[in-house]
Coordinates of C-alpha atoms in Angstrom, one line a residue:
M1 CA 19.3 -197.2 68.0
S2 CA 21.0 -193.8 67.8
T3 CA 21.1 -191.7 64.6
E4 CA 24.1 -189.7 65.7
T5 CA 27.5 -190.8 64.6
P6 CA 30.4 -190.2 67.0
V7 CA 32.8 -187.4 66.0
P8 CA 36.2 -189.0 65.1
A9 CA 39.4 -187.7 66.6
G10 CA 41.2 -185.0 64.6
T11 CA 38.0 -183.3 63.3
D12 CA 37.3 -179.6 63.3
D13 CA 35.4 -179.9 66.6
N14 CA 38.5 -181.2 68.4
R15 CA 40.7 -178.6 66.7
Y16 CA 38.5 -175.7 67.9
V17 CA 38.4 -177.1 71.5
A18 CA 42.2 -177.3 71.4
V19 CA 42.3 -173.7 70.1
A20 CA 40.0 -172.6 72.9
N21 CA 42.5 -173.9 75.4
T22 CA 45.4 -171.8 74.0
P23 CA 46.9 -168.7 75.6
E24 CA 46.1 -166.7 72.4
F25 CA 42.4 -167.5 72.8
D26 CA 42.6 -166.5 76.5
A27 CA 44.2 -163.2 75.5
L28 CA 41.3 -162.6 73.0
R29 CA 38.7 -163.3 75.6
R30 CA 40.5 -161.1 78.1
A31 CA 40.7 -158.3 75.6
L32 CA 36.9 -158.6 74.9
R33 CA 36.0 -158.8 78.5
R34 CA 38.2 -155.8 79.4
F35 CA 35.8 -153.6 77.4
V36 CA 32.4 -155.4 77.6
F37 CA 32.1 -156.0 81.4
P38 CA 32.9 -152.4 82.6
V39 CA 31.0 -150.7 79.9
S40 CA 28.0 -153.0 80.4
A41 CA 28.0 -152.3 84.1
A42 CA 28.3 -148.6 83.6
F43 CA 25.4 -148.6 81.1
L44 CA 23.2 -150.6 83.4
V45 CA 23.9 -148.2 86.3
W46 CA 23.2 -145.3 84.1
Y47 CA 19.9 -146.9 82.9
A48 CA 18.9 -147.9 86.5
L49 CA 19.5 -144.3 87.6
Y50 CA 17.2 -143.1 84.8
V51 CA 14.5 -145.5 85.8
L52 CA 14.8 -144.9 89.5
L53 CA 14.8 -141.1 89.1
S54 CA 11.7 -141.4 86.8
A55 CA 9.9 -143.5 89.5
Y56 CA 11.0 -141.8 92.7
A57 CA 12.1 -138.3 91.8
R58 CA 9.2 -137.1 89.7
D59 CA 9.5 -133.5 90.8
F60 CA 13.2 -133.4 89.7
M61 CA 12.5 -135.2 86.4
S62 CA 9.6 -133.0 85.6
T63 CA 11.7 -129.8 86.0
K64 CA 11.4 -127.8 82.8
V65 CA 14.6 -126.9 81.1
V66 CA 13.5 -125.2 77.9
G67 CA 9.8 -124.8 76.9
H68 CA 8.2 -128.2 77.3
I69 CA 11.5 -130.1 77.4
N70 CA 12.1 -131.5 80.9
I71 CA 14.9 -133.3 82.5
A72 CA 13.2 -136.7 82.0
L73 CA 13.1 -136.2 78.3
I74 CA 16.8 -135.1 78.2
F75 CA 17.8 -138.2 80.2
G76 CA 15.7 -140.4 77.9
L77 CA 17.4 -139.0 74.8
L78 CA 20.8 -139.4 76.5
Q79 CA 20.1 -143.1 76.7
F80 CA 20.1 -143.3 72.9
V81 CA 23.2 -141.1 72.7
S82 CA 25.0 -143.3 75.2
T83 CA 24.1 -146.4 73.3
F84 CA 25.5 -145.0 70.0
L85 CA 28.6 -143.7 71.9
I86 CA 29.2 -147.2 73.3
A87 CA 28.8 -148.8 69.8
W88 CA 31.3 -146.2 68.4
L89 CA 33.8 -146.8 71.3
Y90 CA 33.5 -150.6 70.9
T91 CA 34.3 -150.4 67.2
R92 CA 37.4 -148.3 68.0
Y93 CA 38.4 -150.7 70.8
A94 CA 37.8 -153.8 68.6
D95 CA 39.8 -152.3 65.7
R96 CA 42.8 -151.7 68.0
R97 CA 42.7 -154.5 70.5
V98 CA 40.3 -157.4 69.6
D99 CA 40.6 -157.7 65.9
P100 CA 44.4 -158.1 65.7
L101 CA 44.2 -160.9 68.2
A102 CA 41.3 -162.5 66.4
D103 CA 43.2 -162.2 63.1
E104 CA 46.3 -163.8 64.6
L105 CA 44.3 -166.6 66.1
R106 CA 42.4 -167.2 62.8
A107 CA 45.7 -167.4 60.9
K108 CA 46.9 -169.9 63.4
I109 CA 43.8 -172.0 63.1
E110 CA 43.8 -171.9 59.3
G111 CA 47.5 -172.7 59.2
S112 CA 48.4 -169.7 57.1
P113 CA 51.4 -167.5 58.0
E114 CA 50.7 -163.9 58.7

């Protein structure tokens, strides 16, 4: 005997599946992917460069720049800087491109005119 009751037609689950199949939702996903995929790939390449240089170019990474500060330390700190830069760029991108599409889609789902 099953304890799960079947979901009747016309419920929220079916409504959200229908929304997921709309062109507006596709536009929202495309807008998000347009930022996320290239920036993620760029960051992973940047991070891999840091790791590979640290592992295989020790002489280069240990080059002193100022006092006890070497290139490896600068690259490591730049990892944090790039993370915050990506977060800031994403908020700007989302405010301009993703959020308006999401607001429009939310209004359509909730049935309220914008």
